[in-house]
């Protein structure tokens, strides 16, 4: 992959279609990535236990989040160290973790506690009888996990934190009735490619285009994230920015942050729409839209309105691209250096990861 956008070409069409390449992305890209897992409101009370499956249908990794009675948060593998049964099947409130297959017990920190019929087992228990701890981080009430210890979480979040850290994100409320999943018949990376440029807005999203000033639309790149800044056409439905914001004085309608690998944080004056792009198959993707409300009176106004319509418009073009790239006559394309910096950055990161060199 050429680092210079002016001379670079996109990644090969094969990446979006080849089943064996898709399989290798599980370990080379996703098992090393940070993934969004939800927010702390679900884990408020000591004794809270939440089982989750990381990237269901793809990585399928069973994970367990707990809050113990010392008020500490823990994240661990949800697989019994005895014979591999899922330790916790349903969320709730527990004093300890008990596997229902043969009764092995763990503390809420995942430490082995007891097991019937193991008195004669020698050199037991050892460290490996505890549930393996999983790397996790909390940012503003939002929970992120990483199965490996490669990528530094701070590098992922630093740009967001600096730019919109003033927003009271910990007070935003997850609103399930305004959240939903979409099934897109296209590769996950094609969906990201499309998100990463505003180039298509005037062509594909007529209503959104009316709310945004296309000329003012910019993309800024950071190490493992980027920001597309949506400037409003008028002064309405924009952020009231604090004076120390670097954007103070601008009519910002939306901050569109993309965070490696598959996370999008879209901030609007009403709150936050998180999009998580989950691969299912080489040509099928689940897109989760999670709505976090801040000022409900501003919901569905300005650039942050009609998100369902915008999503369907995006799905439509992305699904058509999935078909287009299977043509014998298409392999790669070139980039617009003024409009597709985000796509170029994404392709550069994919290429590096696939060579194991990030
Ligand atoms: S698998 Fe859990 S106790 Fe046997
Ligand atoms: Fe779009």
mmCIF file of C-alpha atoms in Angstrom, residues 6-348:
data_model
loop_
_atom_site.group_PDB
_atom_site.id
_atom_site.type_symbol
_atom_site.label_atom_id
_atom_site.label_comp_id
_atom_site.label_asym_id
_atom_site.label_seq_id
_atom_site.Cartn_x
_atom_site.Cartn_y
_atom_site.Cartn_z
ATOM 1 C CA UNK A 6 -1.765 10.925 -4.739
ATOM 2 C CA UNK A 7 -0.039 7.882 -6.171
ATOM 3 C CA UNK A 8 -1.815 5.126 -4.200
ATOM 4 C CA UNK A 9 -4.478 2.673 -5.335
ATOM 5 C CA UNK A 10 -7.182 1.107 -3.156
ATOM 6 C CA UNK A 11 -6.789 -2.368 -1.674
ATOM 7 C CA UNK A 12 -7.551 -5.199 -4.045
ATOM 8 C CA UNK A 13 -11.188 -6.162 -4.651
ATOM 9 C CA UNK A 14 -10.215 -9.630 -3.449
ATOM 10 C CA UNK A 15 -10.093 -8.366 0.127
ATOM 11 C CA UNK A 16 -13.859 -7.837 0.048
ATOM 12 C CA UNK A 17 -14.708 -11.152 -1.582
ATOM 13 C CA UNK A 18 -12.232 -13.884 -0.781
ATOM 14 C CA UNK A 19 -13.443 -16.192 1.993
ATOM 15 C CA UNK A 20 -9.957 -17.285 3.046
ATOM 16 C CA UNK A 21 -8.724 -13.664 3.324
ATOM 17 C CA UNK A 22 -11.866 -12.913 5.340
ATOM 18 C CA UNK A 23 -11.005 -15.796 7.698
ATOM 19 C CA UNK A 24 -7.465 -14.471 8.253
ATOM 20 C CA UNK A 25 -8.861 -11.064 9.284
ATOM 21 C CA UNK A 26 -10.303 -12.758 12.384
ATOM 22 C CA UNK A 27 -6.872 -13.156 13.934
ATOM 23 C CA UNK A 28 -4.850 -10.541 12.090
ATOM 24 C CA UNK A 29 -7.319 -7.691 12.514
ATOM 25 C CA UNK A 30 -10.247 -8.339 14.837
ATOM 26 C CA UNK A 31 -8.790 -10.469 17.626
ATOM 27 C CA UNK A 32 -6.228 -7.676 18.134
ATOM 28 C CA UNK A 33 -8.667 -4.800 17.950
ATOM 29 C CA UNK A 34 -10.505 -2.848 20.619
ATOM 30 C CA UNK A 35 -14.214 -3.518 20.594
ATOM 31 C CA UNK A 36 -17.073 -1.575 22.129
ATOM 32 C CA UNK A 37 -19.009 -3.653 24.639
ATOM 33 C CA UNK A 38 -21.631 -1.347 26.125
ATOM 34 C CA UNK A 39 -21.818 1.065 29.026
ATOM 35 C CA UNK A 40 -21.413 0.930 32.770
ATOM 36 C CA UNK A 41 -25.087 1.539 33.538
ATOM 37 C CA UNK A 42 -25.672 -2.174 33.147
ATOM 38 C CA UNK A 43 -22.973 -2.906 35.714
ATOM 39 C CA UNK A 44 -23.965 -0.479 38.417
ATOM 40 C CA UNK A 45 -24.605 -2.711 41.416
ATOM 41 C CA UNK A 46 -21.943 -4.776 43.171
ATOM 42 C CA UNK A 47 -22.515 -8.393 42.204
ATOM 43 C CA UNK A 48 -23.561 -7.493 38.642
ATOM 44 C CA UNK A 49 -22.594 -10.142 36.154
ATOM 45 C CA UNK A 50 -22.994 -9.685 32.398
ATOM 46 C CA UNK A 51 -22.095 -12.367 29.849
ATOM 47 C CA UNK A 52 -21.406 -11.157 26.319
ATOM 48 C CA UNK A 53 -20.292 -12.697 23.068
ATOM 49 C CA UNK A 54 -17.668 -10.629 21.337
ATOM 50 C CA UNK A 55 -18.555 -10.209 17.642
ATOM 51 C CA UNK A 56 -21.239 -12.863 17.612
ATOM 52 C CA UNK A 57 -21.182 -15.095 14.563
ATOM 53 C CA UNK A 58 -17.622 -13.996 13.764
ATOM 54 C CA UNK A 59 -15.094 -14.064 16.632
ATOM 55 C CA UNK A 60 -17.733 -15.649 18.889
ATOM 56 C CA UNK A 61 -15.644 -15.062 21.983
ATOM 57 C CA UNK A 62 -17.562 -15.521 25.281
ATOM 58 C CA UNK A 63 -16.729 -12.744 27.708
ATOM 59 C CA UNK A 64 -17.874 -11.939 31.206
ATOM 60 C CA UNK A 65 -18.057 -8.531 32.868
ATOM 61 C CA UNK A 66 -18.516 -8.282 36.618
ATOM 62 C CA UNK A 67 -18.535 -5.751 39.421
ATOM 63 C CA UNK A 68 -17.411 -7.299 42.683
ATOM 64 C CA UNK A 69 -18.319 -6.335 46.239
ATOM 65 C CA UNK A 70 -15.198 -4.149 46.518
ATOM 66 C CA UNK A 71 -16.722 -2.202 43.611
ATOM 67 C CA UNK A 72 -14.011 -3.314 41.180
ATOM 68 C CA UNK A 73 -14.786 -4.042 37.555
ATOM 69 C CA UNK A 74 -13.469 -7.205 35.949
ATOM 70 C CA UNK A 75 -13.489 -8.652 32.505
ATOM 71 C CA UNK A 76 -12.631 -12.291 31.857
ATOM 72 C CA UNK A 77 -13.125 -15.255 29.563
ATOM 73 C CA UNK A 78 -16.516 -16.818 30.190
ATOM 74 C CA UNK A 79 -15.279 -20.368 29.693
ATOM 75 C CA UNK A 80 -14.823 -22.765 32.596
ATOM 76 C CA UNK A 81 -11.208 -23.811 33.083
ATOM 77 C CA UNK A 82 -12.353 -27.361 33.889
ATOM 78 C CA UNK A 83 -13.849 -28.686 30.663
ATOM 79 C CA UNK A 84 -14.833 -25.549 28.829
ATOM 80 C CA UNK A 85 -18.491 -25.020 29.684
ATOM 81 C CA UNK A 86 -19.803 -21.451 29.520
ATOM 82 C CA UNK A 87 -19.637 -20.322 33.149
ATOM 83 C CA UNK A 88 -22.380 -17.691 33.153
ATOM 84 C CA UNK A 89 -25.224 -18.061 30.700
ATOM 85 C CA UNK A 90 -27.534 -15.301 31.931
ATOM 86 C CA UNK A 91 -26.812 -11.878 33.377
ATOM 87 C CA UNK A 92 -27.892 -11.018 36.904
ATOM 88 C CA UNK A 93 -26.570 -10.484 40.378
ATOM 89 C CA UNK A 94 -24.316 -13.132 41.943
ATOM 90 C CA UNK A 95 -22.115 -13.633 45.018
ATOM 91 C CA UNK A 96 -19.760 -15.840 43.034
ATOM 92 C CA UNK A 97 -19.535 -17.512 39.658
ATOM 93 C CA UNK A 98 -20.603 -21.130 39.557
ATOM 94 C CA UNK A 99 -20.294 -23.375 36.552
ATOM 95 C CA UNK A 100 -23.402 -25.538 36.357
ATOM 96 C CA UNK A 101 -21.683 -28.435 34.578
ATOM 97 C CA UNK A 102 -19.671 -29.818 37.550
ATOM 98 C CA UNK A 103 -20.011 -27.060 40.128
ATOM 99 C CA UNK A 104 -16.643 -25.265 39.902
ATOM 100 C CA UNK A 105 -16.798 -21.929 41.684
ATOM 101 C CA UNK A 106 -14.913 -18.715 41.032
ATOM 102 C CA UNK A 107 -14.916 -15.337 42.777
ATOM 103 C CA UNK A 108 -16.374 -12.380 40.915
ATOM 104 C CA UNK A 109 -12.761 -11.550 39.952
ATOM 105 C CA UNK A 110 -12.522 -14.901 38.175
ATOM 106 C CA UNK A 111 -10.275 -16.527 40.761
ATOM 107 C CA UNK A 112 -10.762 -20.255 41.348
ATOM 108 C CA UNK A 113 -12.613 -20.777 44.640
ATOM 109 C CA UNK A 114 -13.706 -24.400 44.980
ATOM 110 C CA UNK A 115 -14.494 -27.591 43.105
ATOM 111 C CA UNK A 116 -16.072 -30.848 44.293
ATOM 112 C CA UNK A 117 -14.120 -34.133 43.929
ATOM 113 C CA UNK A 118 -10.769 -32.478 43.315
ATOM 114 C CA UNK A 119 -9.152 -33.197 46.708
ATOM 115 C CA UNK A 120 -6.861 -35.803 45.173
ATOM 116 C CA UNK A 121 -5.877 -33.725 42.152
ATOM 117 C CA UNK A 122 -2.213 -32.809 42.551
ATOM 118 C CA UNK A 123 -0.673 -29.369 42.049
ATOM 119 C CA UNK A 124 -4.120 -27.934 42.084
ATOM 120 C CA UNK A 125 -5.326 -25.233 41.836
ATOM 121 C CA UNK A 126 -2.811 -23.160 39.898
ATOM 122 C CA UNK A 127 -2.985 -19.842 38.088
ATOM 123 C CA UNK A 128 -4.359 -21.576 35.009
ATOM 124 C CA UNK A 129 -7.469 -22.671 36.906
ATOM 125 C CA UNK A 130 -8.563 -19.028 37.211
ATOM 126 C CA UNK A 131 -10.661 -17.513 34.446
ATOM 127 C CA UNK A 132 -8.268 -15.666 32.103
ATOM 128 C CA UNK A 133 -8.470 -11.893 32.536
ATOM 129 C CA UNK A 134 -9.302 -9.865 29.446
ATOM 130 C CA UNK A 135 -7.900 -6.439 28.760
ATOM 131 C CA UNK A 136 -10.567 -3.742 29.123
ATOM 132 C CA UNK A 137 -10.811 0.037 29.398
ATOM 133 C CA UNK A 138 -13.509 2.471 30.381
ATOM 134 C CA UNK A 139 -13.794 5.806 28.611
ATOM 135 C CA UNK A 140 -16.603 8.102 29.773
ATOM 136 C CA UNK A 141 -18.767 5.211 30.955
ATOM 137 C CA UNK A 142 -18.252 3.271 27.722
ATOM 138 C CA UNK A 143 -16.629 -0.163 27.944
ATOM 139 C CA UNK A 144 -14.024 -1.403 25.467
ATOM 140 C CA UNK A 145 -12.246 -4.766 25.403
ATOM 141 C CA UNK A 146 -9.278 -6.210 23.574
ATOM 142 C CA UNK A 147 -8.450 -9.910 23.438
ATOM 143 C CA UNK A 148 -4.753 -9.219 22.825
ATOM 144 C CA UNK A 149 -2.382 -6.713 24.309
ATOM 145 C CA UNK A 150 -1.114 -5.105 21.145
ATOM 146 C CA UNK A 151 -2.745 -1.815 20.353
ATOM 147 C CA UNK A 152 -2.533 0.994 22.879
ATOM 148 C CA UNK A 153 -6.072 2.117 23.761
ATOM 149 C CA UNK A 154 -4.934 5.681 24.452
ATOM 150 C CA UNK A 155 -3.782 6.038 20.859
ATOM 151 C CA UNK A 156 -7.279 5.136 19.743
ATOM 152 C CA UNK A 157 -9.154 7.525 21.955
ATOM 153 C CA UNK A 158 -6.795 10.477 22.408
ATOM 154 C CA UNK A 159 -8.123 12.515 19.480
ATOM 155 C CA UNK A 160 -11.754 12.059 20.544
ATOM 156 C CA UNK A 161 -10.963 12.877 24.110
ATOM 157 C CA UNK A 162 -9.159 16.070 23.172
ATOM 158 C CA UNK A 163 -11.784 17.253 20.747
ATOM 159 C CA UNK A 164 -15.114 16.414 22.365
ATOM 160 C CA UNK A 165 -14.045 15.399 25.882
ATOM 161 C CA UNK A 166 -15.973 18.431 27.151
ATOM 162 C CA UNK A 167 -19.282 16.742 26.304
ATOM 163 C CA UNK A 168 -20.923 15.056 29.341
ATOM 164 C CA UNK A 169 -20.917 11.678 27.581
ATOM 165 C CA UNK A 170 -21.189 9.803 30.885
ATOM 166 C CA UNK A 171 -24.624 11.406 31.321
ATOM 167 C CA UNK A 172 -25.925 10.391 27.888
ATOM 168 C CA UNK A 173 -28.626 7.718 28.121
ATOM 169 C CA UNK A 174 -28.667 4.629 25.978
ATOM 170 C CA UNK A 175 -32.075 4.548 24.293
ATOM 171 C CA UNK A 176 -32.952 1.060 22.986
ATOM 172 C CA UNK A 177 -36.201 2.225 21.344
ATOM 173 C CA UNK A 178 -34.154 4.489 19.051
ATOM 174 C CA UNK A 179 -31.413 1.908 18.434
ATOM 175 C CA UNK A 180 -31.454 -0.838 15.849
ATOM 176 C CA UNK A 181 -29.436 -3.308 13.819
ATOM 177 C CA UNK A 182 -29.188 -3.353 10.040
ATOM 178 C CA UNK A 183 -28.140 -6.263 7.873
ATOM 179 C CA UNK A 184 -25.994 -5.118 4.967
ATOM 180 C CA UNK A 185 -25.258 -7.500 2.116
ATOM 181 C CA UNK A 186 -21.695 -6.340 1.694
ATOM 182 C CA UNK A 187 -18.269 -6.791 3.227
ATOM 183 C CA UNK A 188 -17.665 -4.908 6.498
ATOM 184 C CA UNK A 189 -14.776 -2.930 5.023
ATOM 185 C CA UNK A 190 -16.875 -1.664 2.119
ATOM 186 C CA UNK A 191 -19.307 -0.273 4.659
ATOM 187 C CA UNK A 192 -16.390 1.469 6.420
ATOM 188 C CA UNK A 193 -14.964 2.772 3.114
ATOM 189 C CA UNK A 194 -18.271 4.465 2.408
ATOM 190 C CA UNK A 195 -18.483 5.968 5.901
ATOM 191 C CA UNK A 196 -14.969 7.325 5.614
ATOM 192 C CA UNK A 197 -15.694 9.862 2.915
ATOM 193 C CA UNK A 198 -18.214 12.682 2.605
ATOM 194 C CA UNK A 199 -17.520 12.768 -1.123
ATOM 195 C CA UNK A 200 -20.736 10.858 -1.842
ATOM 196 C CA UNK A 201 -23.020 13.034 0.323
ATOM 197 C CA UNK A 202 -24.237 15.358 -2.484
ATOM 198 C CA UNK A 203 -24.791 12.378 -4.787
ATOM 199 C CA UNK A 204 -26.368 9.885 -2.408
ATOM 200 C CA UNK A 205 -27.920 11.806 0.503
ATOM 201 C CA UNK A 206 -30.036 14.661 -0.782
ATOM 202 C CA UNK A 207 -31.608 15.477 2.599
ATOM 203 C CA UNK A 208 -28.346 15.341 4.548
ATOM 204 C CA UNK A 209 -26.736 17.456 1.861
ATOM 205 C CA UNK A 210 -29.240 20.219 2.588
ATOM 206 C CA UNK A 211 -28.240 20.295 6.247
ATOM 207 C CA UNK A 212 -24.478 20.349 5.607
ATOM 208 C CA UNK A 213 -22.166 22.810 3.942
ATOM 209 C CA UNK A 214 -20.312 20.543 1.526
ATOM 210 C CA UNK A 215 -17.491 23.063 1.020
ATOM 211 C CA UNK A 216 -16.821 23.237 4.735
ATOM 212 C CA UNK A 217 -16.684 19.439 5.150
ATOM 213 C CA UNK A 218 -13.189 18.329 6.191
ATOM 214 C CA UNK A 219 -11.375 15.141 7.185
ATOM 215 C CA UNK A 220 -8.621 15.125 9.801
ATOM 216 C CA UNK A 221 -6.431 12.066 10.284
ATOM 217 C CA UNK A 222 -5.012 10.859 13.590
ATOM 218 C CA UNK A 223 -2.884 7.809 14.295
ATOM 219 C CA UNK A 224 -5.690 5.245 14.646
ATOM 220 C CA UNK A 225 -8.785 7.333 14.124
ATOM 221 C CA UNK A 226 -10.078 10.165 12.014
ATOM 222 C CA UNK A 227 -12.643 12.921 12.157
ATOM 223 C CA UNK A 228 -15.009 14.230 9.530
ATOM 224 C CA UNK A 229 -16.319 17.599 10.533
ATOM 225 C CA UNK A 230 -19.850 18.417 9.373
ATOM 226 C CA UNK A 231 -20.434 22.157 9.145
ATOM 227 C CA UNK A 232 -24.065 23.285 9.184
ATOM 228 C CA UNK A 233 -25.554 25.183 6.296
ATOM 229 C CA UNK A 234 -27.011 27.735 8.712
ATOM 230 C CA UNK A 235 -26.460 28.462 12.382
ATOM 231 C CA UNK A 236 -29.301 26.223 13.544
ATOM 232 C CA UNK A 237 -28.906 22.805 15.153
ATOM 233 C CA UNK A 238 -25.235 23.260 15.907
ATOM 234 C CA UNK A 239 -23.130 22.631 18.994
ATOM 235 C CA UNK A 240 -22.808 25.317 21.608
ATOM 236 C CA UNK A 241 -19.066 24.986 21.866
ATOM 237 C CA UNK A 242 -17.089 25.948 24.960
ATOM 238 C CA UNK A 243 -14.645 28.802 24.428
ATOM 239 C CA UNK A 244 -11.646 26.564 24.869
ATOM 240 C CA UNK A 245 -12.774 24.197 22.102
ATOM 241 C CA UNK A 246 -10.494 24.439 19.071
ATOM 242 C CA UNK A 247 -13.681 24.620 17.008
ATOM 243 C CA UNK A 248 -15.124 27.592 18.897
ATOM 244 C CA UNK A 249 -16.840 29.954 16.456
ATOM 245 C CA UNK A 250 -17.631 27.243 13.873
ATOM 246 C CA UNK A 251 -21.172 26.066 13.092
ATOM 247 C CA UNK A 252 -20.601 22.398 13.765
ATOM 248 C CA UNK A 253 -23.559 20.159 12.989
ATOM 249 C CA UNK A 254 -21.791 16.831 13.489
ATOM 250 C CA UNK A 255 -18.505 15.290 14.574
ATOM 251 C CA UNK A 256 -18.084 11.995 12.738
ATOM 252 C CA UNK A 257 -15.296 10.050 14.435
ATOM 253 C CA UNK A 258 -14.128 6.755 13.046
ATOM 254 C CA UNK A 259 -11.983 4.668 15.394
ATOM 255 C CA UNK A 260 -9.960 1.684 14.219
ATOM 256 C CA UNK A 261 -11.240 -0.948 13.448
ATOM 257 C CA UNK A 262 -14.979 -0.885 13.142
ATOM 258 C CA UNK A 263 -16.296 1.818 15.478
ATOM 259 C CA UNK A 264 -17.968 5.087 14.572
ATOM 260 C CA UNK A 265 -18.908 7.764 17.092
ATOM 261 C CA UNK A 266 -21.224 10.350 15.594
ATOM 262 C CA UNK A 267 -21.839 13.323 17.853
ATOM 263 C CA UNK A 268 -24.781 15.607 17.176
ATOM 264 C CA UNK A 269 -26.203 18.444 19.264
ATOM 265 C CA UNK A 270 -28.809 15.936 20.568
ATOM 266 C CA UNK A 271 -26.271 13.267 21.634
ATOM 267 C CA UNK A 272 -24.336 10.345 20.209
ATOM 268 C CA UNK A 273 -25.007 7.638 17.647
ATOM 269 C CA UNK A 274 -22.490 4.821 17.930
ATOM 270 C CA UNK A 275 -22.201 2.543 14.910
ATOM 271 C CA UNK A 276 -20.506 -0.808 15.316
ATOM 272 C CA UNK A 277 -19.730 -2.677 12.132
ATOM 273 C CA UNK A 278 -19.748 -6.421 12.764
ATOM 274 C CA UNK A 279 -18.657 -8.858 10.063
ATOM 275 C CA UNK A 280 -20.856 -11.932 9.674
ATOM 276 C CA UNK A 281 -19.617 -13.357 6.440
ATOM 277 C CA UNK A 282 -17.355 -12.129 3.648
ATOM 278 C CA UNK A 283 -20.353 -10.413 2.051
ATOM 279 C CA UNK A 284 -22.695 -9.883 4.998
ATOM 280 C CA UNK A 285 -22.367 -7.396 7.816
ATOM 281 C CA UNK A 286 -24.377 -6.406 10.841
ATOM 282 C CA UNK A 287 -24.411 -2.666 11.504
ATOM 283 C CA UNK A 288 -25.508 -1.717 14.977
ATOM 284 C CA UNK A 289 -26.831 1.801 15.552
ATOM 285 C CA UNK A 290 -26.776 2.602 19.258
ATOM 286 C CA UNK A 291 -28.457 5.828 20.296
ATOM 287 C CA UNK A 292 -27.214 7.708 23.355
ATOM 288 C CA UNK A 293 -29.502 10.635 24.123
ATOM 289 C CA UNK A 294 -28.340 13.906 25.616
ATOM 290 C CA UNK A 295 -30.879 16.615 24.665
ATOM 291 C CA UNK A 296 -33.983 14.826 23.434
ATOM 292 C CA UNK A 297 -35.652 18.110 22.408
ATOM 293 C CA UNK A 298 -33.007 18.406 19.666
ATOM 294 C CA UNK A 299 -33.406 14.840 18.418
ATOM 295 C CA UNK A 300 -34.147 14.432 14.738
ATOM 296 C CA UNK A 301 -33.093 17.915 13.757
ATOM 297 C CA UNK A 302 -30.286 19.098 11.485
ATOM 298 C CA UNK A 303 -27.524 16.750 10.293
ATOM 299 C CA UNK A 304 -28.411 14.299 13.075
ATOM 300 C CA UNK A 305 -31.919 13.730 11.729
ATOM 301 C CA UNK A 306 -33.353 11.078 9.432
ATOM 302 C CA UNK A 307 -30.484 8.727 10.267
ATOM 303 C CA UNK A 308 -32.546 5.719 9.200
ATOM 304 C CA UNK A 309 -33.017 7.170 5.733
ATOM 305 C CA UNK A 310 -29.308 8.042 5.440
ATOM 306 C CA UNK A 311 -28.433 4.506 6.526
ATOM 307 C CA UNK A 312 -30.673 2.947 3.866
ATOM 308 C CA UNK A 313 -29.148 5.198 1.219
ATOM 309 C CA UNK A 314 -25.690 4.073 2.339
ATOM 310 C CA UNK A 315 -26.687 0.399 2.406
ATOM 311 C CA UNK A 316 -28.003 0.653 -1.105
ATOM 312 C CA UNK A 317 -24.765 2.020 -2.591
ATOM 313 C CA UNK A 318 -22.549 -0.286 -0.556
ATOM 314 C CA UNK A 319 -24.512 -3.370 -1.643
ATOM 315 C CA UNK A 320 -24.238 -2.273 -5.267
ATOM 316 C CA UNK A 321 -20.472 -1.813 -4.854
ATOM 317 C CA UNK A 322 -20.200 -5.362 -3.484
ATOM 318 C CA UNK A 323 -21.733 -6.538 -6.752
ATOM 319 C CA UNK A 324 -19.648 -4.156 -8.865
ATOM 320 C CA UNK A 325 -16.299 -5.257 -7.506
ATOM 321 C CA UNK A 326 -16.976 -8.877 -8.411
ATOM 322 C CA UNK A 327 -16.719 -7.867 -12.064
ATOM 323 C CA UNK A 328 -13.795 -9.381 -13.953
ATOM 324 C CA UNK A 329 -12.994 -5.862 -15.057
ATOM 325 C CA UNK A 330 -12.507 -4.320 -11.615
ATOM 326 C CA UNK A 331 -9.638 -4.786 -9.183
ATOM 327 C CA UNK A 332 -8.493 -1.442 -7.766
ATOM 328 C CA UNK A 333 -9.286 2.249 -8.014
ATOM 329 C CA UNK A 334 -7.478 5.519 -7.289
ATOM 330 C CA UNK A 335 -8.113 8.087 -4.548
ATOM 331 C CA UNK A 336 -9.214 11.704 -4.471
ATOM 332 C CA UNK A 337 -6.520 13.367 -2.321
ATOM 333 C CA UNK A 338 -9.015 16.032 -1.218
ATOM 334 C CA UNK A 339 -11.996 13.805 -0.432
ATOM 335 C CA UNK A 340 -10.813 10.299 0.375
ATOM 336 C CA UNK A 341 -8.065 10.705 2.984
ATOM 337 C CA UNK A 342 -10.050 8.611 5.460
ATOM 338 C CA UNK A 343 -10.443 5.705 3.034
ATOM 339 C CA UNK A 344 -6.735 5.825 2.210
ATOM 340 C CA UNK A 345 -5.842 5.761 5.917
ATOM 341 C CA UNK A 346 -8.178 2.794 6.464
ATOM 342 C CA UNK A 347 -6.669 0.844 3.573
ATOM 343 C CA UNK A 348 -3.150 1.622 4.806
#
